Amino acid sequence: MNSLVLAVIGIALMVAGYLLYSKYLGKKVYRLDPAFKTPAHELNDGVDYVPTNKFVLWGHHFTSVAGAAPIVGPAVAVIWGWLPAVLWVTIGTIFFAGMHDMGALWASQRHKGQSMGMLSGKYIGPRGRALFLVVIFLLLLMVVAAFAVVIKNLLIGTPSAVIPVWGAILVALVIGQMIYRWKINLLVTTIIGVVALYSLIIVGNANPIVLPDPILGMSPATFWIVALFVYAGIASLLPVWVLLQPRDYINGVQLFIGLGILFGSVLLSAPAIVAPAINQNVPEGTPPLVPLLFVTIACGAISGFHGMVSSGTSSKQLDKETDSRFVGYFGAVGEGLLALGAIIAATAGYRTLADWEAVYSAFNEGGVAAFVEGGGNILNAGLGLPVGLSATILATMAVLFAATTMDTGVRLLRFVVQEAGELVRVKIGGLLGTVIALVVAVGLVFSLGADGAGGMLIWPLFGTTNQLLASLTLSVIAVILLRKKINPLPVMIPLAVVMIMSIYALVLQLGTFYAEQNWMLLVLDVVILIASLWVALEAFIAMAKARGGIEDEDDADNKPVASVEG
């Protein structure tokens, strides 16, 4: 199979999904209204609620939801063969992820920017809300802790990425001033930002930074983790327009260009895919394709974390309700394209099947390393870029994705802590909420030693937890649609698929953890399974009641309603 054919088909299908299916969702399902007064305008506080240009907001949303997961998941899942991975990424992006992200964004901004956790209390019930928050908290904790370790490993393993990764923060601060204070044209601002970022990549490639050991009394691994959490804590407290928005926007543009470079290299070199379409010779110990494929590839097909970003930050910055289609659905398309690029890099970036099998000698042996190595070889073959520079470009892409997700994750974790405080009638301010979130996350990361190994301690549960959260988010959206007398089938069908596969995978993991005598993961698995099943049961009861109930009028304060998007 030629990778060029695969790239063309995948890109064409995802673009068609945006042009056709997202338009159907906007008109017939979510009924987007350009006259609806969004929370960004109604509750504008200059910190979290800020009306934002849809292109800038798309950049924030895309880079926040993407992270390293759409690289890691697909680059691991190709161990079963490239065909199942491509099918799930393509179908998932078009019919699952785009609908899910767009729906969570729509539902939240229709309710004053409330998170899915808060909405679950209204539409499912108080018990459902409490259990929903448990699942959300655990998922965000996994993301923040694991991504700190992933970024640390990349900064140590690819020292040429250090300058562009940290320099991107300074670029973002300037970009924020250019957009909001100096009112400079967005196109001009974008060009300046992209040129600055790629200049930093060239400088970083020529001047790799290797930290001395020790540094400030810490090992390089400890130092990077501490620095990342300090940065994430500060970023989560700053007004979104100062750092979060501009950083995510300019990173989003730069990363989209990076994807263009990768796919352009595929166009010019058209490398053959050396991996099998369906791998009949998987290494011993590889779990079954069904259901594990559907939780190994979460981000890039459908991801519960997206619903947290959509309802946690993006909904508070939406300028017009009709922007939900571009920000939510096209944000998912961007992640799907990244997942497709990761699949191609991890299957066509090697010269022979034997080379590929040497990398995929065991389950979980692929991931970011396979993406960087394989993608670097494709860039070298297609554009003639030196392998070292190619690796720097791709490693910087991966780190910037992970870093933007990490700082958004800390902000969301702070929101969850504050919402939990509301449940027990304790008011928790932004600073205290951030401190609590950081203490828990840092404690987990260093629980197994100063190298941060604890950050990956509960990561094996990420895939199933993430997909269960997606199904719970879809449950809330389905109840809202039923109460509004709108056909819920575009939501209900993906909901059934994702929930069945996630619960199936979670049950299989129970057996694995028991056999390994990993009692902590076993207990967490049981907690997540019980909480999810309980929320799902209450959601289905709420759906049954909604079918015969009155129409939901909760967003009446934001009317009048004008013509819907067509």
Coordinates of C-alpha atoms in Angstrom, one line a residue:
M1 CA 0.0 0.0 0.0
N2 CA 1.3 3.4 -0.9
S3 CA 1.1 6.0 1.9
L4 CA 0.1 8.7 -0.6
V5 CA -3.1 7.0 -1.5
L6 CA -3.9 6.5 2.2
A7 CA -3.2 10.2 2.9
V8 CA -5.3 11.4 0.1
I9 CA -8.3 9.2 1.0
G10 CA -8.1 10.0 4.7
I11 CA -7.8 13.8 4.2
A12 CA -10.6 13.8 1.6
L13 CA -13.0 12.0 3.9
M14 CA -12.3 14.2 6.9
V15 CA -12.7 17.4 4.9
A16 CA -16.0 16.0 3.4
G17 CA -17.1 15.3 7.0
Y18 CA -16.5 18.9 7.9
L19 CA -18.2 20.4 4.8
L20 CA -21.2 18.1 4.9
Y21 CA -21.8 16.3 8.2
S22 CA -20.9 19.2 10.5
K23 CA -23.3 21.4 8.4
Y24 CA -26.1 18.8 9.0
L25 CA -25.3 18.8 12.7
G26 CA -25.3 22.5 12.9
K27 CA -28.6 22.9 11.1
K28 CA -30.7 19.9 12.1
V29 CA -29.3 18.7 15.5
Y30 CA -27.7 21.5 17.4
R31 CA -29.6 24.2 15.5
L32 CA -26.8 26.8 15.9
D33 CA -28.2 30.3 16.2
P34 CA -26.0 33.3 15.1
A35 CA -28.2 35.7 17.3
F36 CA -27.7 33.6 20.5
K37 CA -25.8 35.7 23.2
T38 CA -22.9 33.5 24.2
P39 CA -21.5 33.4 27.7
A40 CA -18.3 35.1 26.5
H41 CA -20.4 38.2 25.9
E42 CA -23.0 37.8 28.7
L43 CA -20.4 37.0 31.4
N44 CA -17.3 38.7 30.0
D45 CA -14.8 39.0 32.9
G46 CA -11.6 39.4 30.9
V47 CA -10.1 36.3 32.6
D48 CA -12.0 33.1 31.7
Y49 CA -14.9 34.6 29.7
V50 CA -13.5 36.4 26.7
P51 CA -15.1 36.8 23.2
T52 CA -12.6 35.4 20.8
N53 CA -12.0 35.4 17.1
K54 CA -12.9 31.9 15.9
F55 CA -9.5 31.3 14.3
V56 CA -7.7 32.1 17.5
L57 CA -10.2 30.0 19.5
W58 CA -9.8 27.1 17.1
G59 CA -6.0 27.3 17.7
H60 CA -6.6 27.1 21.5
H61 CA -9.1 24.3 21.2
F62 CA -7.2 22.2 18.7
T63 CA -3.9 22.2 20.5
S64 CA -5.5 21.8 23.9
V65 CA -7.4 18.7 22.9
A66 CA -4.7 17.2 20.8
G67 CA -1.7 16.8 23.1
A68 CA 0.5 13.8 22.6
A69 CA -2.4 11.3 22.7
P70 CA -3.3 11.4 19.0
I71 CA 0.4 10.6 18.3
V72 CA 0.9 8.0 21.0
G73 CA -2.4 6.1 20.5
P74 CA -2.3 5.5 16.7
A75 CA 1.5 4.9 16.8
V76 CA 0.9 2.1 19.3
A77 CA -2.3 0.7 17.7
V78 CA -0.7 0.0 14.3
I79 CA 0.7 -3.1 16.0
W80 CA -2.6 -4.7 14.9
G81 CA -2.1 -3.4 11.4
W82 CA -2.6 0.0 9.7
L83 CA -6.1 -0.8 8.3
P84 CA -8.0 -1.0 11.6
A85 CA -6.3 2.1 12.9
V86 CA -7.1 4.1 9.8
L87 CA -10.7 3.0 9.7
W88 CA -11.3 3.9 13.4
V89 CA -9.5 7.3 13.0
T90 CA -11.4 8.2 9.9
I91 CA -14.9 7.0 10.9
G92 CA -14.3 8.2 14.5
T93 CA -13.3 11.7 13.4
I94 CA -16.3 12.2 11.1
F95 CA -19.1 10.6 13.0
F96 CA -17.9 10.5 16.6
A97 CA -15.3 13.1 17.6
G98 CA -16.6 16.0 15.6
M99 CA -20.2 15.5 16.8
H100 CA -19.0 15.0 20.4
D101 CA -16.7 18.1 20.5
M102 CA -19.2 20.3 18.8
G103 CA -22.0 19.0 21.0
A104 CA -20.2 19.6 24.3
L105 CA -19.3 23.1 23.1
W106 CA -22.9 23.8 22.2
A107 CA -24.4 22.3 25.3
S108 CA -22.0 24.2 27.6
Q109 CA -22.4 27.7 26.0
R110 CA -26.2 27.2 26.0
H111 CA -25.8 27.0 29.8
K112 CA -23.6 29.9 30.6
G113 CA -20.3 28.0 30.0
Q114 CA -21.0 25.3 32.6
S115 CA -18.8 22.2 32.5
M116 CA -20.1 18.8 31.6
G117 CA -19.8 17.9 35.3
M118 CA -22.2 20.7 36.2
L119 CA -24.6 19.9 33.4
S120 CA -24.7 16.3 34.5
G121 CA -26.1 17.5 37.8
K122 CA -28.9 19.3 36.0
Y123 CA -29.8 16.7 33.4
I124 CA -28.9 13.4 35.2
G125 CA -29.1 14.2 38.9
P126 CA -26.9 15.2 41.9
R127 CA -25.6 11.6 42.4
G128 CA -24.7 11.5 38.7
R129 CA -22.8 14.8 39.0
A130 CA -20.8 13.7 42.0
L131 CA -19.7 10.5 40.3
F132 CA -19.1 12.3 37.0
L133 CA -16.7 14.6 38.8
V134 CA -14.8 11.6 40.2
V135 CA -14.2 10.3 36.6
I136 CA -13.3 13.8 35.4
F137 CA -10.9 14.4 38.2
L138 CA -9.1 11.0 37.6
L139 CA -8.9 11.6 33.9
L140 CA -7.4 15.1 34.2
L141 CA -5.0 13.9 36.8
M142 CA -3.8 11.1 34.4
V143 CA -3.4 13.6 31.6
V144 CA -1.5 16.3 33.6
A145 CA 0.8 13.8 35.4
A146 CA 1.6 11.7 32.3
F147 CA 2.1 14.6 30.0
A148 CA 4.6 16.1 32.4
V149 CA 6.6 12.9 32.1
V150 CA 6.2 12.7 28.3
I151 CA 7.5 16.3 27.9
K152 CA 10.4 15.7 30.3
N153 CA 11.5 12.6 28.3
L154 CA 11.3 14.5 25.0
L155 CA 13.3 17.5 26.4
I156 CA 16.0 15.1 27.6
G157 CA 15.9 12.8 24.6
T158 CA 15.8 15.6 22.0
P159 CA 17.8 18.5 23.6
S160 CA 17.5 20.5 20.3
A161 CA 13.8 20.9 21.1
V162 CA 14.5 22.8 24.4
I163 CA 14.9 26.3 22.9
P164 CA 11.8 26.2 20.6
V165 CA 9.6 24.7 23.4
W166 CA 10.4 27.3 26.0
G167 CA 10.9 30.1 23.5
A168 CA 7.3 29.5 22.3
I169 CA 6.1 30.9 25.7
L170 CA 7.8 34.3 25.0
V171 CA 6.4 34.3 21.5
A172 CA 2.9 33.7 22.8
L173 CA 3.1 36.5 25.3
V174 CA 4.0 38.9 22.5
I175 CA 1.3 37.5 20.2
G176 CA -1.3 38.1 23.0
Q177 CA -0.3 41.8 23.2
M178 CA -0.3 42.1 19.4
I179 CA -3.9 40.8 19.2
Y180 CA -5.6 42.3 22.2
R181 CA -3.6 45.4 23.1
W182 CA -2.0 46.6 20.0
K183 CA -4.8 45.5 17.7
I184 CA -2.5 44.4 14.9
N185 CA -4.0 42.6 11.9
L186 CA -4.4 38.8 12.7
L187 CA -2.7 37.7 9.5
V188 CA 0.3 39.9 10.1
T189 CA 0.5 38.7 13.7
T190 CA 0.2 35.0 12.6
I191 CA 3.0 35.4 10.0
I192 CA 5.3 37.0 12.6
G193 CA 4.5 34.3 15.2
V194 CA 5.1 31.4 12.8
V195 CA 8.4 32.8 11.5
A196 CA 9.5 33.3 15.1
L197 CA 8.6 29.7 16.1
Y198 CA 10.3 28.1 13.1
S199 CA 13.4 30.4 13.7
L200 CA 13.5 29.0 17.2
I201 CA 13.5 25.5 15.8
I202 CA 16.5 26.2 13.6
V203 CA 18.3 27.9 16.5
G204 CA 17.4 25.0 18.8
N205 CA 18.6 22.4 16.3
A206 CA 22.0 24.3 16.1
N207 CA 22.2 24.7 19.9
P208 CA 20.9 21.7 21.8
I209 CA 20.5 22.3 25.5
V210 CA 21.7 19.5 27.8
L211 CA 21.2 20.3 31.5
P212 CA 24.1 19.6 33.9
D213 CA 23.5 17.0 36.5
P214 CA 22.7 18.1 39.1
I215 CA 21.1 21.5 38.4
L216 CA 19.9 23.5 41.5
G217 CA 20.3 20.3 43.5
M218 CA 18.0 18.3 41.2
S219 CA 18.5 15.8 38.4
P220 CA 17.6 17.1 34.9
A221 CA 14.4 14.9 35.0
T222 CA 13.3 16.4 38.3
F223 CA 14.1 19.9 37.2
W224 CA 12.1 19.7 34.0
I225 CA 9.1 18.3 35.8
V226 CA 9.2 21.0 38.5
A227 CA 9.6 23.7 35.8
L228 CA 6.7 22.4 33.8
F229 CA 4.4 22.4 36.8
V230 CA 5.4 25.9 37.9
Y231 CA 4.7 27.1 34.3
A232 CA 1.4 25.2 34.1
G233 CA 0.2 26.7 37.5
I234 CA 1.0 30.2 36.5
A235 CA -0.5 29.8 33.0
S236 CA -3.7 28.4 34.5
L237 CA -4.2 31.6 36.6
L238 CA -3.4 34.2 34.0
P239 CA -6.3 35.6 31.9
V240 CA -6.8 33.4 28.9
W241 CA -5.9 36.2 26.4
V242 CA -2.4 36.8 28.0
L243 CA -0.9 33.4 27.4
L244 CA -3.3 30.4 26.9
Q245 CA -5.1 31.7 23.8
P246 CA -2.2 33.2 21.9
R247 CA 0.1 30.2 22.8
D248 CA -2.4 27.7 21.7
Y249 CA -3.3 29.7 18.5
I250 CA 0.2 30.2 17.2
N251 CA 1.1 26.7 18.2
G252 CA -2.0 25.4 16.4
V253 CA -1.0 27.3 13.2
Q254 CA 2.6 26.1 13.5
L255 CA 1.6 22.6 14.1
F256 CA -0.8 22.6 11.2
I257 CA 2.0 23.8 9.1
G258 CA 4.1 20.9 10.5
L259 CA 1.4 18.5 9.4
G260 CA 1.4 20.1 6.0
I261 CA 5.2 19.5 5.8
L262 CA 4.7 15.9 6.8
F263 CA 1.9 15.2 4.3
G264 CA 3.9 17.2 1.7
S265 CA 6.8 14.9 2.2
V266 CA 4.4 12.0 1.7
L267 CA 3.3 13.6 -1.6
L268 CA 6.8 14.0 -2.8
S269 CA 8.3 10.7 -1.7
A270 CA 5.2 8.5 -1.6
P271 CA 6.8 5.9 0.7
A272 CA 5.4 2.5 0.8
I273 CA 3.7 1.3 3.9
V274 CA 5.9 -1.6 5.1
A275 CA 3.6 -2.7 8.0
P276 CA 0.9 -5.2 7.3
A277 CA -2.7 -4.0 6.7
I278 CA -3.8 -6.5 9.4
N279 CA -1.0 -7.9 11.5
Q280 CA -1.5 -11.7 11.8
N281 CA 1.8 -12.0 13.7
V282 CA 1.4 -9.8 16.7
P283 CA 4.0 -10.1 19.5
E284 CA 3.2 -12.4 22.4
G285 CA 1.2 -10.6 25.1
T286 CA -0.6 -8.2 22.7
P287 CA -4.2 -7.7 23.8
P288 CA -7.1 -8.4 21.4
L289 CA -7.9 -5.8 18.8
V290 CA -11.5 -5.7 19.9
P291 CA -12.1 -3.8 22.2
L292 CA -8.6 -2.5 22.8
L293 CA -8.3 -0.7 19.5
F294 CA -11.2 1.6 20.5
V295 CA -9.5 2.7 23.7
T296 CA -5.9 2.7 22.5
I297 CA -6.9 5.2 19.9
A298 CA -9.0 7.7 21.9
C299 CA -7.7 11.1 20.9
G300 CA -7.9 11.1 17.1
A301 CA -11.2 9.2 17.0
I302 CA -13.2 10.4 20.0
S303 CA -12.0 11.5 23.5
G304 CA -13.7 12.4 26.7
F305 CA -11.0 14.9 27.4
H306 CA -12.3 17.0 24.5
G307 CA -15.6 17.4 26.2
M308 CA -13.8 18.8 29.2
V309 CA -11.9 21.4 27.1
S310 CA -15.1 22.2 25.1
S311 CA -17.1 22.9 28.2
G312 CA -14.3 24.0 30.4
T313 CA -12.5 26.7 28.4
S314 CA -13.6 26.9 24.8
S315 CA -17.3 27.5 25.6
K316 CA -16.4 30.5 27.7
Q317 CA -14.6 32.1 24.7
L318 CA -17.1 31.5 21.9
D319 CA -17.9 34.8 20.1
K320 CA -20.9 33.4 18.1
E321 CA -22.7 30.1 18.6
T322 CA -22.3 29.3 14.9
D323 CA -18.5 29.3 15.5
S324 CA -19.1 26.0 17.4
R325 CA -18.9 24.2 14.0
F326 CA -15.5 25.5 13.1
V327 CA -14.0 25.4 16.6
G328 CA -15.5 22.1 17.7
Y329 CA -15.9 20.0 14.6
F330 CA -12.9 21.3 12.7
G331 CA -10.8 21.1 15.8
A332 CA -11.6 17.3 15.8
V333 CA -10.7 17.1 12.1
G334 CA -7.3 18.7 12.9
E335 CA -6.7 16.0 15.5
G336 CA -7.8 13.3 13.2
L337 CA -5.3 14.5 10.6
L338 CA -2.6 14.4 13.2
A339 CA -3.6 10.8 14.1
L340 CA -3.5 9.9 10.4
G341 CA -0.1 11.4 10.1
A342 CA 1.1 9.4 13.1
I343 CA -0.1 6.2 11.5
I344 CA 1.7 7.0 8.2
A345 CA 4.9 8.0 10.0
A346 CA 4.8 4.8 12.1
T347 CA 4.2 2.4 9.2
A348 CA 5.8 4.0 6.2
G349 CA 8.8 5.6 7.9
Y350 CA 10.8 2.4 7.9
R351 CA 12.7 0.8 5.0
T352 CA 11.6 -2.8 5.5
L353 CA 9.1 -4.9 7.4
A354 CA 11.9 -6.3 9.5
D355 CA 12.9 -2.8 10.6
W356 CA 9.3 -2.1 11.5
E357 CA 8.9 -5.4 13.4
A358 CA 12.1 -4.6 15.3
V359 CA 10.4 -1.4 16.7
Y360 CA 7.1 -3.2 17.3
S361 CA 8.5 -6.1 19.1
A362 CA 6.0 -5.8 22.0
F363 CA 2.7 -4.0 22.7
N364 CA 3.2 -0.3 23.7
E365 CA 6.7 -0.2 22.0
G366 CA 5.6 2.3 19.4
G367 CA 4.4 5.7 20.4
V368 CA 6.1 9.1 20.1
A369 CA 9.5 7.6 19.4
A370 CA 8.2 5.7 16.4
F371 CA 6.4 8.9 15.2
V372 CA 9.6 11.0 15.5
E373 CA 11.9 8.4 13.9
G374 CA 9.5 7.3 11.1
G375 CA 8.3 10.8 10.4
G376 CA 11.9 12.1 10.4
N377 CA 12.8 9.6 7.8
I378 CA 9.8 10.6 5.6
L379 CA 10.8 14.3 5.9
N380 CA 14.4 13.4 4.9
A381 CA 13.2 11.4 1.9
G382 CA 10.5 13.9 0.7
L383 CA 12.1 17.3 1.4
G384 CA 15.8 16.4 1.9
L385 CA 15.8 17.8 5.4
P386 CA 18.6 16.5 7.6
V387 CA 17.4 13.7 9.9
G388 CA 18.4 15.7 13.0
L389 CA 16.4 18.8 11.9
S390 CA 13.5 16.6 11.0
A391 CA 13.5 15.0 14.4
T392 CA 13.7 18.4 16.0
I393 CA 10.6 19.6 14.1
L394 CA 8.6 16.5 15.0
A395 CA 9.7 16.4 18.6
T396 CA 8.9 20.1 19.0
M397 CA 5.4 19.4 17.5
A398 CA 4.9 16.6 20.0
V399 CA 6.1 18.7 23.0
L400 CA 4.1 21.8 22.1
F401 CA 1.0 19.7 21.7
A402 CA 1.6 18.0 25.1
A403 CA 2.5 21.3 26.8
T404 CA -0.6 23.1 25.7
T405 CA -2.8 20.2 26.8
M406 CA -0.9 20.1 30.1
D407 CA -1.5 23.8 31.0
T408 CA -5.2 23.6 29.9
G409 CA -5.5 20.4 32.0
V410 CA -4.2 22.2 35.1
R411 CA -6.8 25.0 34.5
L412 CA -9.5 22.4 34.1
L413 CA -8.4 20.4 37.2
R414 CA -8.7 23.7 39.1
F415 CA -12.3 24.1 37.9
V416 CA -13.1 20.5 39.0
V417 CA -11.6 21.2 42.5
Q418 CA -13.8 24.3 42.7
E419 CA -16.9 22.4 41.6
A420 CA -16.2 19.7 44.1
G421 CA -16.0 22.4 46.7
E422 CA -19.4 23.5 45.7
L423 CA -20.8 20.0 46.4
V424 CA -19.7 20.2 50.0
R425 CA -20.5 24.0 50.2
V426 CA -16.9 25.1 50.5
K427 CA -15.9 28.1 48.3
I428 CA -12.5 27.5 46.8
G429 CA -10.8 30.4 45.0
G430 CA -8.8 30.2 41.9
L431 CA -5.4 30.3 43.6
L432 CA -6.3 27.7 46.2
G433 CA -7.9 25.5 43.6
T434 CA -4.7 25.6 41.5
V435 CA -2.5 24.8 44.5
I436 CA -4.7 21.8 45.4
A437 CA -4.6 20.6 41.8
L438 CA -0.8 21.0 41.6
V439 CA -0.1 19.3 45.0
V440 CA -2.1 16.2 44.0
A441 CA -0.6 16.0 40.5
V442 CA 3.0 16.6 41.7
G443 CA 2.5 14.1 44.5
L444 CA 1.5 11.5 42.0
V445 CA 4.4 12.2 39.6
F446 CA 7.0 11.9 42.3
S447 CA 5.3 9.1 44.2
L448 CA 7.7 6.5 42.8
G449 CA 10.9 8.6 42.9
A450 CA 12.5 11.8 41.7
D451 CA 12.6 10.7 38.0
G452 CA 8.8 11.2 37.8
A453 CA 8.0 7.5 37.2
G454 CA 4.8 8.0 39.3
G455 CA 3.3 10.1 36.5
M456 CA 2.7 6.9 34.5
L457 CA 1.4 5.0 37.5
I458 CA -2.3 5.2 36.6
W459 CA -1.8 5.9 32.9
P460 CA -2.8 2.3 31.9
L461 CA -6.4 3.4 32.8
F462 CA -6.4 6.5 30.6
G463 CA -7.8 4.9 27.5
T464 CA -10.8 3.3 29.1
T465 CA -11.5 6.2 31.5
N466 CA -11.2 8.7 28.6
Q467 CA -13.7 6.8 26.4
L468 CA -16.1 6.2 29.3
L469 CA -16.1 9.9 29.9
A470 CA -16.8 10.5 26.2
S471 CA -19.8 8.2 26.5
L472 CA -21.0 10.0 29.7
T473 CA -20.7 13.3 27.9
L474 CA -22.7 12.0 25.0
S475 CA -25.3 10.8 27.5
V476 CA -25.8 14.4 28.8
I477 CA -26.0 15.7 25.3
A478 CA -28.6 13.0 24.4
V479 CA -30.8 14.0 27.4
I480 CA -30.6 17.7 26.4
L481 CA -31.6 16.8 22.8
L482 CA -34.5 14.7 24.0
R483 CA -35.8 17.4 26.2
K484 CA -35.6 19.8 23.3
K485 CA -37.5 17.3 21.1
I486 CA -34.6 16.9 18.7
N487 CA -33.7 13.6 17.1
P488 CA -30.9 12.1 19.3
L489 CA -29.7 9.3 16.9
P490 CA -26.5 11.1 15.7
V491 CA -25.5 11.0 19.4
M492 CA -27.1 7.8 20.6
I493 CA -25.4 5.5 18.0
P494 CA -21.8 6.6 18.9
L495 CA -22.8 6.6 22.6
A496 CA -23.7 2.9 22.4
V497 CA -20.6 1.9 20.5
V498 CA -18.2 3.8 22.8
M499 CA -19.8 2.8 26.0
I500 CA -19.9 -0.9 25.1
M501 CA -16.3 -1.0 23.9
S502 CA -15.1 1.0 27.0
I503 CA -16.9 -1.2 29.5
Y504 CA -15.7 -4.3 27.7
A505 CA -12.1 -3.0 27.8
L506 CA -12.4 -2.0 31.5
V507 CA -13.6 -5.5 32.4
L508 CA -10.7 -7.1 30.5
Q509 CA -8.3 -4.8 32.3
L510 CA -9.6 -6.0 35.7
G511 CA -8.4 -9.5 34.8
T512 CA -5.0 -8.2 33.7
F513 CA -4.5 -6.1 36.9
Y514 CA -5.6 -9.1 39.1
A515 CA -3.1 -11.4 37.3
E516 CA -0.4 -8.9 37.8
Q517 CA -1.4 -8.3 41.4
N518 CA -1.5 -4.6 40.7
W519 CA -4.0 -3.8 43.5
M520 CA -4.0 0.0 43.1
L521 CA -5.0 -0.1 39.5
L522 CA -7.5 -2.9 40.2
V523 CA -9.2 -0.8 42.9
L524 CA -9.2 2.3 40.6
D525 CA -10.6 0.2 37.8
V526 CA -13.4 -0.9 40.0
V527 CA -14.1 2.6 41.2
I528 CA -14.2 4.0 37.6
L529 CA -16.4 1.1 36.4
I530 CA -18.9 1.5 39.2
A531 CA -19.0 5.3 38.9
S532 CA -19.5 5.1 35.1
L533 CA -22.1 2.4 35.2
W534 CA -24.0 4.3 37.9
V535 CA -23.9 7.6 35.9
A536 CA -24.9 5.7 32.7
L537 CA -27.9 4.1 34.4
E538 CA -29.1 7.4 35.8
A539 CA -28.5 9.0 32.3
F540 CA -30.7 6.3 30.6
I541 CA -33.4 6.9 33.2
A542 CA -33.2 10.6 32.5
M543 CA -33.4 9.9 28.8
A544 CA -36.6 7.8 29.3
K545 CA -38.1 10.6 31.3
A546 CA -37.1 13.2 28.7
R547 CA -38.9 11.4 25.9
G548 CA -42.2 12.2 27.5
G549 CA -41.3 15.5 29.3
I550 CA -41.7 19.1 28.3
E551 CA -39.4 21.0 26.1
D552 CA -36.3 22.4 27.8
E553 CA -36.3 26.2 27.9
D554 CA -33.3 26.8 30.1
D555 CA -31.6 29.0 27.5
A556 CA -34.5 31.4 27.2
D557 CA -32.6 34.2 28.9
N558 CA -30.2 34.3 26.0
K559 CA -32.9 34.6 23.3
P560 CA -34.3 35.9 20.9
V561 CA -33.7 33.1 18.5
A562 CA -33.0 34.0 14.9
S563 CA -32.5 31.8 11.8
V564 CA -30.3 28.8 12.4
E565 CA -27.1 28.2 10.5
G566 CA -27.7 26.8 7.1

